[in-house]
Amino acid sequence: MCRTPPARDPRSMAPVIEVTDLRKSYGGRAAVDGVSFAVEEGEIFGILGPNGAGKTTTVECVEGLRVPDAGRVRVAGLDPVADQEQVARVLGAQLQQSELQPKLTVREALELYAAFYPRPADWRPLAERLGLTPKLDSRFARLSGGQQQRLFIALALIGDPRIVVLDELTTGLDPRARRDTWHLIEDVRTSGVTVLLVTHFMEEAQRLCDRIAVIDKGQVAALDTPTGLIRRSAGATVVSFTPSAPLAEPDLYALPALASVEHRDGRITLTGTDETVNAVISLLARHHVTAHQLRVTDATLDDAFLDLTKEEAV
């Protein structure tokens, strides 16, 4: 969209974002407590976590909006606080809560933000790609939620950044507008921009992200690809069926790698692994029980997230 994709293999380069043992407290309470991760050039890196987990504080330290109490943050090799002006030239940001003056038109907003940068991207093709051209003379207050989000993406990209931070970008959007925004994020990455995406939508993270850091209680609970996180789930495979005859509970609970058993309206749902699926099929055959409406599905990122962030028993 703006930048030319890097010609070099990203694996041969230093990480474009490095966060090491980041710590930040408010009123004696640790919001971020030793967070570390690295983002490679050209990837979409996701940050997931429950409300209050420390996600936004972490990215605000990356953006230079907050000063860490301890730890090290580098963006393209620069300190976001000490080198704020240089970082602003390589990093664009869409904040979790963003507003513009209600009477400001789309054109005025784009021209204003372009004036902040010594070498901004041409906002006209940017507006065209984001579907904003027909709305250039519309005031901000008259835009739909999806149109406002598109404008914020444009404003985050108008400085022709190397990196863009998108914090809860699709919150409040309807399903169609959310999926349209996903396509835009994929286009942004294809254009050569590294994306740091903060979200609480599991489907969004699973669809878009190359790697994900799950932050819980101010710490990194896991860092992996979406597939890798799902494989860590206690129940990586789900099998459900309605048996033609009852199955003994001890037989079900003796199944290997079983994570859970659920009964609802005569239907049995088991979570486990492929080994569990093979064993339950053998069990049905031994007892001459037919499995009606048998379904076998992989676990989702939702399942992995719930496993990783479950509350400790009191």
PDB file of C-alpha atoms in Angstrom:
ATOM      1  CA  MET A   1       0.000   0.000   0.000  1.00  0.00           C
ATOM      2  CA  CYS A   2       2.783   2.392   0.946  1.00  0.00           C
ATOM      3  CA  ARG A   3       6.064   0.616   1.320  1.00  0.00           C
ATOM      4  CA  THR A   4       7.919  -1.793  -0.917  1.00  0.00           C
ATOM      5  CA  PRO A   5       8.283  -5.201   0.759  1.00  0.00           C
ATOM      6  CA  PRO A   6      11.794  -5.804   2.113  1.00  0.00           C
ATOM      7  CA  ALA A   7      14.040  -7.489  -0.430  1.00  0.00           C
ATOM      8  CA  ARG A   8      16.033  -9.375   2.184  1.00  0.00           C
ATOM      9  CA  ASP A   9      14.918 -12.529   3.932  1.00  0.00           C
ATOM     10  CA  PRO A  10      13.322 -11.283   7.195  1.00  0.00           C
ATOM     11  CA  ARG A  11      14.873 -14.222   9.063  1.00  0.00           C
ATOM     12  CA  SER A  12      18.324 -12.785   8.389  1.00  0.00           C
ATOM     13  CA  MET A  13      17.517  -9.443  10.027  1.00  0.00           C
ATOM     14  CA  ALA A  14      17.344  -8.317  13.644  1.00  0.00           C
ATOM     15  CA  PRO A  15      13.813  -8.117  15.092  1.00  0.00           C
ATOM     16  CA  VAL A  16      12.054  -4.861  14.253  1.00  0.00           C
ATOM     17  CA  ILE A  17      10.536  -4.735  17.767  1.00  0.00           C
ATOM     18  CA  GLU A  18      12.312  -6.095  20.853  1.00  0.00           C
ATOM     19  CA  VAL A  19      10.706  -6.087  24.302  1.00  0.00           C
ATOM     20  CA  THR A  20      12.829  -7.493  27.129  1.00  0.00           C
ATOM     21  CA  ASP A  21      11.671  -7.952  30.750  1.00  0.00           C
ATOM     22  CA  LEU A  22       9.249  -5.007  30.477  1.00  0.00           C
ATOM     23  CA  ARG A  23       7.727  -3.865  33.774  1.00  0.00           C
ATOM     24  CA  LYS A  24       5.145  -1.180  34.511  1.00  0.00           C
ATOM     25  CA  SER A  25       3.125  -0.599  37.689  1.00  0.00           C
ATOM     26  CA  TYR A  26       0.285   1.737  38.639  1.00  0.00           C
ATOM     27  CA  GLY A  27      -0.310   2.536  42.291  1.00  0.00           C
ATOM     28  CA  GLY A  28       1.827  -0.368  43.408  1.00  0.00           C
ATOM     29  CA  ARG A  29       0.009  -2.876  41.181  1.00  0.00           C
ATOM     30  CA  ALA A  30       2.019  -4.509  38.401  1.00  0.00           C
ATOM     31  CA  ALA A  31       0.222  -4.063  35.067  1.00  0.00           C
ATOM     32  CA  VAL A  32       3.146  -5.533  33.115  1.00  0.00           C
ATOM     33  CA  ASP A  33       5.461  -7.863  34.989  1.00  0.00           C
ATOM     34  CA  GLY A  34       8.433  -9.092  32.949  1.00  0.00           C
ATOM     35  CA  VAL A  35       7.018  -9.237  29.410  1.00  0.00           C
ATOM     36  CA  SER A  36       9.469 -10.250  26.662  1.00  0.00           C
ATOM     37  CA  PHE A  37       8.926 -10.857  22.946  1.00  0.00           C
ATOM     38  CA  ALA A  38      10.409  -9.960  19.564  1.00  0.00           C
ATOM     39  CA  VAL A  39       8.614  -9.099  16.329  1.00  0.00           C
ATOM     40  CA  GLU A  40      10.256  -9.960  13.019  1.00  0.00           C
ATOM     41  CA  GLU A  41      10.193  -7.671  10.005  1.00  0.00           C
ATOM     42  CA  GLY A  42       7.190  -8.279   7.759  1.00  0.00           C
ATOM     43  CA  GLU A  43       5.040 -10.368  10.111  1.00  0.00           C
ATOM     44  CA  ILE A  44       1.676  -9.819  11.727  1.00  0.00           C
ATOM     45  CA  PHE A  45       2.361 -10.324  15.417  1.00  0.00           C
ATOM     46  CA  GLY A  46      -0.649 -10.621  17.684  1.00  0.00           C
ATOM     47  CA  ILE A  47      -1.069  -9.829  21.369  1.00  0.00           C
ATOM     48  CA  LEU A  48      -3.985 -11.580  23.081  1.00  0.00           C
ATOM     49  CA  GLY A  49      -5.126 -11.458  26.665  1.00  0.00           C
ATOM     50  CA  PRO A  50      -8.094 -10.963  28.985  1.00  0.00           C
ATOM     51  CA  ASN A  51      -9.231  -7.455  29.897  1.00  0.00           C
ATOM     52  CA  GLY A  52      -6.711  -5.874  32.238  1.00  0.00           C
ATOM     53  CA  ALA A  53      -3.972  -8.344  31.315  1.00  0.00           C
ATOM     54  CA  GLY A  54      -1.488  -5.609  30.354  1.00  0.00           C
ATOM     55  CA  LYS A  55      -1.848  -5.675  26.555  1.00  0.00           C
ATOM     56  CA  THR A  56      -2.464  -1.973  25.994  1.00  0.00           C
ATOM     57  CA  THR A  57       0.161  -0.898  28.543  1.00  0.00           C
ATOM     58  CA  THR A  58       2.680  -3.084  26.717  1.00  0.00           C
ATOM     59  CA  VAL A  59       1.998  -1.567  23.297  1.00  0.00           C
ATOM     60  CA  GLU A  60       1.887   1.962  24.735  1.00  0.00           C
ATOM     61  CA  CYS A  61       5.442   1.370  25.971  1.00  0.00           C
ATOM     62  CA  VAL A  62       6.357   0.202  22.451  1.00  0.00           C
ATOM     63  CA  GLU A  63       4.798   3.369  21.028  1.00  0.00           C
ATOM     64  CA  GLY A  64       6.630   5.576  23.519  1.00  0.00           C
ATOM     65  CA  LEU A  65       3.394   6.779  25.096  1.00  0.00           C
ATOM     66  CA  ARG A  66       4.352   5.335  28.485  1.00  0.00           C
ATOM     67  CA  VAL A  67       7.735   5.134  30.182  1.00  0.00           C
ATOM     68  CA  PRO A  68       8.577   1.635  31.468  1.00  0.00           C
ATOM     69  CA  ASP A  69       9.551   1.221  35.108  1.00  0.00           C
ATOM     70  CA  ALA A  70      12.133  -1.373  34.073  1.00  0.00           C
ATOM     71  CA  GLY A  71      13.162  -3.464  31.098  1.00  0.00           C
ATOM     72  CA  ARG A  72      14.187  -2.636  27.561  1.00  0.00           C
ATOM     73  CA  VAL A  73      12.125  -1.711  24.490  1.00  0.00           C
ATOM     74  CA  ARG A  74      13.573  -1.159  21.028  1.00  0.00           C
ATOM     75  CA  VAL A  75      11.720  -0.251  17.836  1.00  0.00           C
ATOM     76  CA  ALA A  76      13.910  -0.541  14.733  1.00  0.00           C
ATOM     77  CA  GLY A  77      16.856  -0.373  17.130  1.00  0.00           C
ATOM     78  CA  LEU A  78      15.599   2.859  18.734  1.00  0.00           C
ATOM     79  CA  ASP A  79      14.408   3.679  22.252  1.00  0.00           C
ATOM     80  CA  PRO A  80      10.741   4.794  21.926  1.00  0.00           C
ATOM     81  CA  VAL A  81      11.168   7.304  24.774  1.00  0.00           C
ATOM     82  CA  ALA A  82      14.684   8.686  24.235  1.00  0.00           C
ATOM     83  CA  ASP A  83      14.399   8.571  20.437  1.00  0.00           C
ATOM     84  CA  GLN A  84      10.734   9.512  20.194  1.00  0.00           C
ATOM     85  CA  GLU A  85      11.061  11.705  17.115  1.00  0.00           C
ATOM     86  CA  GLN A  86      12.935   9.046  15.121  1.00  0.00           C
ATOM     87  CA  VAL A  87      10.534   6.308  16.247  1.00  0.00           C
ATOM     88  CA  ALA A  88       7.561   8.427  15.103  1.00  0.00           C
ATOM     89  CA  ARG A  89       9.010   8.303  11.580  1.00  0.00           C
ATOM     90  CA  VAL A  90       9.039   4.496  11.424  1.00  0.00           C
ATOM     91  CA  LEU A  91       6.020   3.586  13.554  1.00  0.00           C
ATOM     92  CA  GLY A  92       2.360   4.391  12.928  1.00  0.00           C
ATOM     93  CA  ALA A  93      -0.321   3.715  15.518  1.00  0.00           C
ATOM     94  CA  GLN A  94      -4.064   3.319  15.747  1.00  0.00           C
ATOM     95  CA  LEU A  95      -4.919   3.687  19.422  1.00  0.00           C
ATOM     96  CA  GLN A  96      -7.521   1.682  21.314  1.00  0.00           C
ATOM     97  CA  GLN A  97      -9.649   4.814  21.750  1.00  0.00           C
ATOM     98  CA  SER A  98      -9.362   7.365  18.953  1.00  0.00           C
ATOM     99  CA  GLU A  99     -11.464  10.386  18.109  1.00  0.00           C
ATOM    100  CA  LEU A 100     -11.234  13.345  15.745  1.00  0.00           C
ATOM    101  CA  GLN A 101     -12.912  16.731  15.864  1.00  0.00           C
ATOM    102  CA  PRO A 102     -16.511  15.979  14.742  1.00  0.00           C
ATOM    103  CA  LYS A 103     -16.590  18.642  12.004  1.00  0.00           C
ATOM    104  CA  LEU A 104     -13.227  17.691  10.509  1.00  0.00           C
ATOM    105  CA  THR A 105     -13.649  16.200   7.039  1.00  0.00           C
ATOM    106  CA  VAL A 106     -11.823  13.101   5.856  1.00  0.00           C
ATOM    107  CA  ARG A 107      -9.808  15.195   3.409  1.00  0.00           C
ATOM    108  CA  GLU A 108      -8.824  17.683   6.136  1.00  0.00           C
ATOM    109  CA  ALA A 109      -7.774  14.883   8.484  1.00  0.00           C
ATOM    110  CA  LEU A 110      -5.596  13.253   5.815  1.00  0.00           C
ATOM    111  CA  GLU A 111      -3.991  16.551   4.822  1.00  0.00           C
ATOM    112  CA  LEU A 112      -3.404  17.496   8.458  1.00  0.00           C
ATOM    113  CA  TYR A 113      -1.718  14.222   9.372  1.00  0.00           C
ATOM    114  CA  ALA A 114       0.354  14.241   6.155  1.00  0.00           C
ATOM    115  CA  ALA A 115       1.704  17.647   7.220  1.00  0.00           C
ATOM    116  CA  PHE A 116       3.172  16.061  10.367  1.00  0.00           C
ATOM    117  CA  TYR A 117       5.741  14.037   8.394  1.00  0.00           C
ATOM    118  CA  PRO A 118       8.726  15.142   6.291  1.00  0.00           C
ATOM    119  CA  ARG A 119       8.070  12.428   3.664  1.00  0.00           C
ATOM    120  CA  PRO A 120       4.476  11.269   4.007  1.00  0.00           C
ATOM    121  CA  ALA A 121       2.777   8.717   1.801  1.00  0.00           C
ATOM    122  CA  ASP A 122       0.513  10.158  -0.888  1.00  0.00           C
ATOM    123  CA  TRP A 123      -2.841  10.105   0.892  1.00  0.00           C
ATOM    124  CA  ARG A 124      -4.884  10.000  -2.334  1.00  0.00           C
ATOM    125  CA  PRO A 125      -4.122   6.404  -3.381  1.00  0.00           C
ATOM    126  CA  LEU A 126      -4.237   5.453   0.288  1.00  0.00           C
ATOM    127  CA  ALA A 127      -7.763   6.868   0.554  1.00  0.00           C
ATOM    128  CA  GLU A 128      -8.739   5.101  -2.668  1.00  0.00           C
ATOM    129  CA  ARG A 129      -7.503   1.714  -1.458  1.00  0.00           C
ATOM    130  CA  LEU A 130      -9.318   2.142   1.851  1.00  0.00           C
ATOM    131  CA  GLY A 131     -12.581   3.117   0.174  1.00  0.00           C
ATOM    132  CA  LEU A 132     -12.497   6.654   1.562  1.00  0.00           C
ATOM    133  CA  THR A 133     -12.453   8.627  -1.701  1.00  0.00           C
ATOM    134  CA  PRO A 134     -16.271   8.997  -1.863  1.00  0.00           C
ATOM    135  CA  LYS A 135     -16.180  10.277   1.736  1.00  0.00           C
ATOM    136  CA  LEU A 136     -13.414  12.882   1.422  1.00  0.00           C
ATOM    137  CA  ASP A 137     -15.812  15.769   2.050  1.00  0.00           C
ATOM    138  CA  SER A 138     -17.769  13.993   4.790  1.00  0.00           C
ATOM    139  CA  ARG A 139     -17.313  15.114   8.366  1.00  0.00           C
ATOM    140  CA  PHE A 140     -15.920  12.651  10.875  1.00  0.00           C
ATOM    141  CA  ALA A 141     -19.137  12.645  12.922  1.00  0.00           C
ATOM    142  CA  ARG A 142     -21.107  11.497   9.854  1.00  0.00           C
ATOM    143  CA  LEU A 143     -18.942   8.451   9.148  1.00  0.00           C
ATOM    144  CA  SER A 144     -20.046   4.936  10.080  1.00  0.00           C
ATOM    145  CA  GLY A 145     -17.981   2.952  12.576  1.00  0.00           C
ATOM    146  CA  GLY A 146     -16.332   0.999   9.768  1.00  0.00           C
ATOM    147  CA  GLN A 147     -15.522   4.171   7.843  1.00  0.00           C
ATOM    148  CA  GLN A 148     -13.996   5.751  10.940  1.00  0.00           C
ATOM    149  CA  GLN A 149     -11.814   2.695  11.444  1.00  0.00           C
ATOM    150  CA  ARG A 150     -10.685   2.855   7.806  1.00  0.00           C
ATOM    151  CA  LEU A 151      -9.767   6.489   8.340  1.00  0.00           C
ATOM    152  CA  PHE A 152      -7.735   5.626  11.434  1.00  0.00           C
ATOM    153  CA  ILE A 153      -5.870   2.972   9.440  1.00  0.00           C
ATOM    154  CA  ALA A 154      -5.105   5.601   6.793  1.00  0.00           C
ATOM    155  CA  LEU A 155      -3.869   8.049   9.445  1.00  0.00           C
ATOM    156  CA  ALA A 156      -1.659   5.331  10.975  1.00  0.00           C
ATOM    157  CA  LEU A 157      -0.137   4.627   7.536  1.00  0.00           C
ATOM    158  CA  ILE A 158       0.149   8.150   6.195  1.00  0.00           C
ATOM    159  CA  GLY A 159       3.670   8.606   7.558  1.00  0.00           C
ATOM    160  CA  ASP A 160       4.796   5.638   5.393  1.00  0.00           C
ATOM    161  CA  PRO A 161       5.785   3.644   8.489  1.00  0.00           C
ATOM    162  CA  ARG A 162       7.848   0.496   8.693  1.00  0.00           C
ATOM    163  CA  ILE A 163       5.679  -0.726  11.564  1.00  0.00           C
ATOM    164  CA  VAL A 164       2.042  -0.120  12.447  1.00  0.00           C
ATOM    165  CA  VAL A 165       0.404  -0.843  15.810  1.00  0.00           C
ATOM    166  CA  LEU A 166      -3.326  -1.613  15.677  1.00  0.00           C
ATOM    167  CA  ASP A 167      -5.003  -1.779  19.102  1.00  0.00           C
ATOM    168  CA  GLU A 168      -8.481  -3.402  19.185  1.00  0.00           C
ATOM    169  CA  LEU A 169      -9.043  -2.240  15.616  1.00  0.00           C
ATOM    170  CA  THR A 170     -12.320  -4.050  14.937  1.00  0.00           C
ATOM    171  CA  THR A 171     -14.092  -3.592  18.272  1.00  0.00           C
ATOM    172  CA  GLY A 172     -17.643  -2.387  17.653  1.00  0.00           C
ATOM    173  CA  LEU A 173     -17.700  -3.329  13.975  1.00  0.00           C
ATOM    174  CA  ASP A 174     -20.355  -5.574  12.467  1.00  0.00           C
ATOM    175  CA  PRO A 175     -19.163  -8.935  11.044  1.00  0.00           C
ATOM    176  CA  ARG A 176     -18.963  -7.686   7.437  1.00  0.00           C
ATOM    177  CA  ALA A 177     -17.006  -4.547   8.366  1.00  0.00           C
ATOM    178  CA  ARG A 178     -14.719  -6.663  10.559  1.00  0.00           C
ATOM    179  CA  ARG A 179     -13.893  -9.043   7.712  1.00  0.00           C
ATOM    180  CA  ASP A 180     -13.343  -6.141   5.321  1.00  0.00           C
ATOM    181  CA  THR A 181     -10.887  -4.710   7.844  1.00  0.00           C
ATOM    182  CA  TRP A 182      -9.077  -8.062   8.016  1.00  0.00           C
ATOM    183  CA  HIS A 183      -8.502  -7.887   4.261  1.00  0.00           C
ATOM    184  CA  LEU A 184      -7.071  -4.397   4.705  1.00  0.00           C
ATOM    185  CA  ILE A 185      -4.658  -5.579   7.399  1.00  0.00           C
ATOM    186  CA  GLU A 186      -3.484  -8.400   5.125  1.00  0.00           C
ATOM    187  CA  ASP A 187      -2.925  -5.853   2.355  1.00  0.00           C
ATOM    188  CA  VAL A 188      -0.943  -3.650   4.747  1.00  0.00           C
ATOM    189  CA  ARG A 189       1.390  -6.564   5.537  1.00  0.00           C
ATOM    190  CA  THR A 190       1.687  -7.483   1.842  1.00  0.00           C
ATOM    191  CA  SER A 191       2.850  -3.926   1.166  1.00  0.00           C
ATOM    192  CA  GLY A 192       5.840  -4.506   3.464  1.00  0.00           C
ATOM    193  CA  VAL A 193       4.606  -3.049   6.757  1.00  0.00           C
ATOM    194  CA  THR A 194       5.117  -5.029   9.968  1.00  0.00           C
ATOM    195  CA  VAL A 195       1.879  -5.195  11.997  1.00  0.00           C
ATOM    196  CA  LEU A 196       1.596  -5.419  15.789  1.00  0.00           C
ATOM    197  CA  LEU A 197      -2.048  -6.335  16.372  1.00  0.00           C
ATOM    198  CA  VAL A 198      -3.758  -6.198  19.767  1.00  0.00           C
ATOM    199  CA  THR A 199      -7.098  -7.976  19.775  1.00  0.00           C
ATOM    200  CA  HIS A 200      -9.470 -10.000  21.920  1.00  0.00           C
ATOM    201  CA  PHE A 201     -11.180 -11.635  18.927  1.00  0.00           C
ATOM    202  CA  MET A 202      -9.861 -15.195  18.669  1.00  0.00           C
ATOM    203  CA  GLU A 203     -11.045 -15.683  15.087  1.00  0.00           C
ATOM    204  CA  GLU A 204      -9.283 -12.466  14.102  1.00  0.00           C
ATOM    205  CA  ALA A 205      -5.998 -13.551  15.681  1.00  0.00           C
ATOM    206  CA  GLN A 206      -6.195 -17.047  14.202  1.00  0.00           C
ATOM    207  CA  ARG A 207      -6.928 -15.663  10.736  1.00  0.00           C
ATOM    208  CA  LEU A 208      -4.344 -12.876  10.623  1.00  0.00           C
ATOM    209  CA  CYS A 209      -1.401 -13.525  12.905  1.00  0.00           C
ATOM    210  CA  ASP A 210       1.838 -15.301  12.087  1.00  0.00           C
ATOM    211  CA  ARG A 211       2.671 -15.525  15.791  1.00  0.00           C
ATOM    212  CA  ILE A 212       0.816 -14.611  18.976  1.00  0.00           C
ATOM    213  CA  ALA A 213       1.907 -13.660  22.495  1.00  0.00           C
ATOM    214  CA  VAL A 214      -0.785 -14.487  25.056  1.00  0.00           C
ATOM    215  CA  ILE A 215      -0.459 -12.060  27.972  1.00  0.00           C
ATOM    216  CA  ASP A 216      -2.160 -12.914  31.251  1.00  0.00           C
ATOM    217  CA  LYS A 217      -1.761 -11.129  34.594  1.00  0.00           C
ATOM    218  CA  GLY A 218       0.982  -8.958  33.135  1.00  0.00           C
ATOM    219  CA  GLN A 219       3.118 -11.860  31.913  1.00  0.00           C
ATOM    220  CA  VAL A 220       3.562 -13.811  28.684  1.00  0.00           C
ATOM    221  CA  ALA A 221       1.663 -17.059  29.233  1.00  0.00           C
ATOM    222  CA  ALA A 222       2.601 -18.433  25.796  1.00  0.00           C
ATOM    223  CA  LEU A 223       4.180 -17.339  22.523  1.00  0.00           C
ATOM    224  CA  ASP A 224       3.701 -19.411  19.394  1.00  0.00           C
ATOM    225  CA  THR A 225       1.986 -19.615  16.031  1.00  0.00           C
ATOM    226  CA  PRO A 226      -1.826 -19.952  16.173  1.00  0.00           C
ATOM    227  CA  THR A 227      -1.462 -23.636  15.221  1.00  0.00           C
ATOM    228  CA  GLY A 228       1.193 -24.147  17.889  1.00  0.00           C
ATOM    229  CA  LEU A 229      -1.014 -22.590  20.569  1.00  0.00           C
ATOM    230  CA  ILE A 230      -3.954 -24.769  19.535  1.00  0.00           C
ATOM    231  CA  ARG A 231      -1.782 -27.876  19.751  1.00  0.00           C
ATOM    232  CA  ARG A 232      -0.990 -26.937  23.360  1.00  0.00           C
ATOM    233  CA  SER A 233      -4.685 -27.001  24.212  1.00  0.00           C
ATOM    234  CA  ALA A 234      -5.771 -29.656  26.677  1.00  0.00           C
ATOM    235  CA  GLY A 235      -8.244 -30.818  24.058  1.00  0.00           C
ATOM    236  CA  ALA A 236      -6.728 -30.374  20.611  1.00  0.00           C
ATOM    237  CA  THR A 237      -9.511 -32.481  19.026  1.00  0.00           C
ATOM    238  CA  VAL A 238     -13.255 -32.537  19.715  1.00  0.00           C
ATOM    239  CA  VAL A 239     -15.471 -35.520  18.832  1.00  0.00           C
ATOM    240  CA  SER A 240     -19.249 -35.414  19.304  1.00  0.00           C
ATOM    241  CA  PHE A 241     -21.963 -37.961  18.534  1.00  0.00           C
ATOM    242  CA  THR A 242     -25.331 -39.345  19.620  1.00  0.00           C
ATOM    243  CA  PRO A 243     -24.904 -43.037  20.564  1.00  0.00           C
ATOM    244  CA  SER A 244     -27.541 -45.557  19.532  1.00  0.00           C
ATOM    245  CA  ALA A 245     -27.233 -47.092  23.026  1.00  0.00           C
ATOM    246  CA  PRO A 246     -25.813 -45.825  26.331  1.00  0.00           C
ATOM    247  CA  LEU A 247     -22.063 -46.045  26.942  1.00  0.00           C
ATOM    248  CA  ALA A 248     -20.716 -46.765  30.421  1.00  0.00           C
ATOM    249  CA  GLU A 249     -19.165 -43.724  32.092  1.00  0.00           C
ATOM    250  CA  PRO A 250     -16.070 -45.663  33.280  1.00  0.00           C
ATOM    251  CA  ASP A 251     -15.389 -46.667  29.660  1.00  0.00           C
ATOM    252  CA  LEU A 252     -15.594 -43.045  28.522  1.00  0.00           C
ATOM    253  CA  TYR A 253     -13.369 -41.731  31.297  1.00  0.00           C
ATOM    254  CA  ALA A 254     -10.806 -44.472  30.578  1.00  0.00           C
ATOM    255  CA  LEU A 255     -10.232 -43.139  27.048  1.00  0.00           C
ATOM    256  CA  PRO A 256      -6.599 -42.090  26.499  1.00  0.00           C
ATOM    257  CA  ALA A 257      -5.640 -38.382  26.404  1.00  0.00           C
ATOM    258  CA  LEU A 258      -9.193 -37.424  27.394  1.00  0.00           C
ATOM    259  CA  ALA A 259      -9.572 -33.798  28.551  1.00  0.00           C
ATOM    260  CA  SER A 260     -13.343 -33.582  29.166  1.00  0.00           C
ATOM    261  CA  VAL A 261     -16.682 -35.322  28.727  1.00  0.00           C
ATOM    262  CA  GLU A 262     -19.963 -33.488  28.227  1.00  0.00           C
ATOM    263  CA  HIS A 263     -23.503 -34.906  27.971  1.00  0.00           C
ATOM    264  CA  ARG A 264     -26.282 -32.766  26.524  1.00  0.00           C
ATOM    265  CA  ASP A 265     -29.664 -33.902  25.177  1.00  0.00           C
ATOM    266  CA  GLY A 266     -28.375 -37.430  24.608  1.00  0.00           C
ATOM    267  CA  ARG A 267     -25.293 -36.217  22.739  1.00  0.00           C
ATOM    268  CA  ILE A 268     -21.752 -36.891  23.959  1.00  0.00           C
ATOM    269  CA  THR A 269     -18.907 -34.426  23.351  1.00  0.00           C
ATOM    270  CA  LEU A 270     -15.343 -35.476  24.125  1.00  0.00           C
ATOM    271  CA  THR A 271     -12.233 -33.316  23.979  1.00  0.00           C
ATOM    272  CA  GLY A 272      -8.839 -34.905  23.680  1.00  0.00           C
ATOM    273  CA  THR A 273      -6.438 -35.786  20.883  1.00  0.00           C
ATOM    274  CA  ASP A 274      -6.410 -37.982  17.782  1.00  0.00           C
ATOM    275  CA  GLU A 275      -5.621 -40.861  20.136  1.00  0.00           C
ATOM    276  CA  THR A 276      -8.905 -40.176  21.945  1.00  0.00           C
ATOM    277  CA  VAL A 277     -10.824 -40.245  18.651  1.00  0.00           C
ATOM    278  CA  ASN A 278      -9.318 -43.586  17.617  1.00  0.00           C
ATOM    279  CA  ALA A 279     -10.056 -45.062  21.034  1.00  0.00           C
ATOM    280  CA  VAL A 280     -13.705 -43.946  21.091  1.00  0.00           C
ATOM    281  CA  ILE A 281     -14.278 -45.420  17.618  1.00  0.00           C
ATOM    282  CA  SER A 282     -12.848 -48.728  18.885  1.00  0.00           C
ATOM    283  CA  LEU A 283     -15.066 -48.483  21.970  1.00  0.00           C
ATOM    284  CA  LEU A 284     -18.178 -47.996  19.838  1.00  0.00           C
ATOM    285  CA  ALA A 285     -17.258 -50.953  17.640  1.00  0.00           C
ATOM    286  CA  ARG A 286     -16.641 -53.265  20.614  1.00  0.00           C
ATOM    287  CA  HIS A 287     -20.074 -52.486  22.060  1.00  0.00           C
ATOM    288  CA  HIS A 288     -21.831 -52.473  18.665  1.00  0.00           C
ATOM    289  CA  VAL A 289     -22.993 -48.907  19.232  1.00  0.00           C
ATOM    290  CA  THR A 290     -23.648 -46.648  16.254  1.00  0.00           C
ATOM    291  CA  ALA A 291     -22.486 -43.013  16.462  1.00  0.00           C
ATOM    292  CA  HIS A 292     -25.193 -40.867  14.886  1.00  0.00           C
ATOM    293  CA  GLN A 293     -24.184 -37.432  13.526  1.00  0.00           C
ATOM    294  CA  LEU A 294     -20.535 -38.093  14.327  1.00  0.00           C
ATOM    295  CA  ARG A 295     -18.404 -34.955  14.093  1.00  0.00           C
ATOM    296  CA  VAL A 296     -14.665 -34.602  14.635  1.00  0.00           C
ATOM    297  CA  THR A 297     -13.246 -31.079  14.728  1.00  0.00           C
ATOM    298  CA  ASP A 298      -9.971 -29.476  15.695  1.00  0.00           C
ATOM    299  CA  ALA A 299      -9.868 -27.259  18.736  1.00  0.00           C
ATOM    300  CA  THR A 300      -9.808 -23.522  18.102  1.00  0.00           C
ATOM    301  CA  LEU A 301      -7.678 -20.678  19.372  1.00  0.00           C
ATOM    302  CA  ASP A 302     -10.578 -19.979  21.747  1.00  0.00           C
ATOM    303  CA  ASP A 303      -9.966 -23.342  23.421  1.00  0.00           C
ATOM    304  CA  ALA A 304      -6.222 -22.721  23.682  1.00  0.00           C
ATOM    305  CA  PHE A 305      -6.790 -19.218  25.057  1.00  0.00           C
ATOM    306  CA  LEU A 306      -9.156 -20.461  27.752  1.00  0.00           C
ATOM    307  CA  ASP A 307      -6.656 -23.140  28.784  1.00  0.00           C
ATOM    308  CA  LEU A 308      -3.820 -20.631  28.978  1.00  0.00           C
ATOM    309  CA  THR A 309      -5.717 -17.951  30.896  1.00  0.00           C
ATOM    310  CA  LYS A 310      -7.941 -20.027  33.187  1.00  0.00           C
ATOM    311  CA  GLU A 311      -8.229 -18.806  36.753  1.00  0.00           C
ATOM    312  CA  GLU A 312      -6.451 -20.703  39.476  1.00  0.00           C
ATOM    313  CA  ALA A 313      -8.734 -22.622  41.811  1.00  0.00           C
ATOM    314  CA  VAL A 314      -9.116 -20.846  45.153  1.00  0.00           C
TER     315      VAL A 314
END
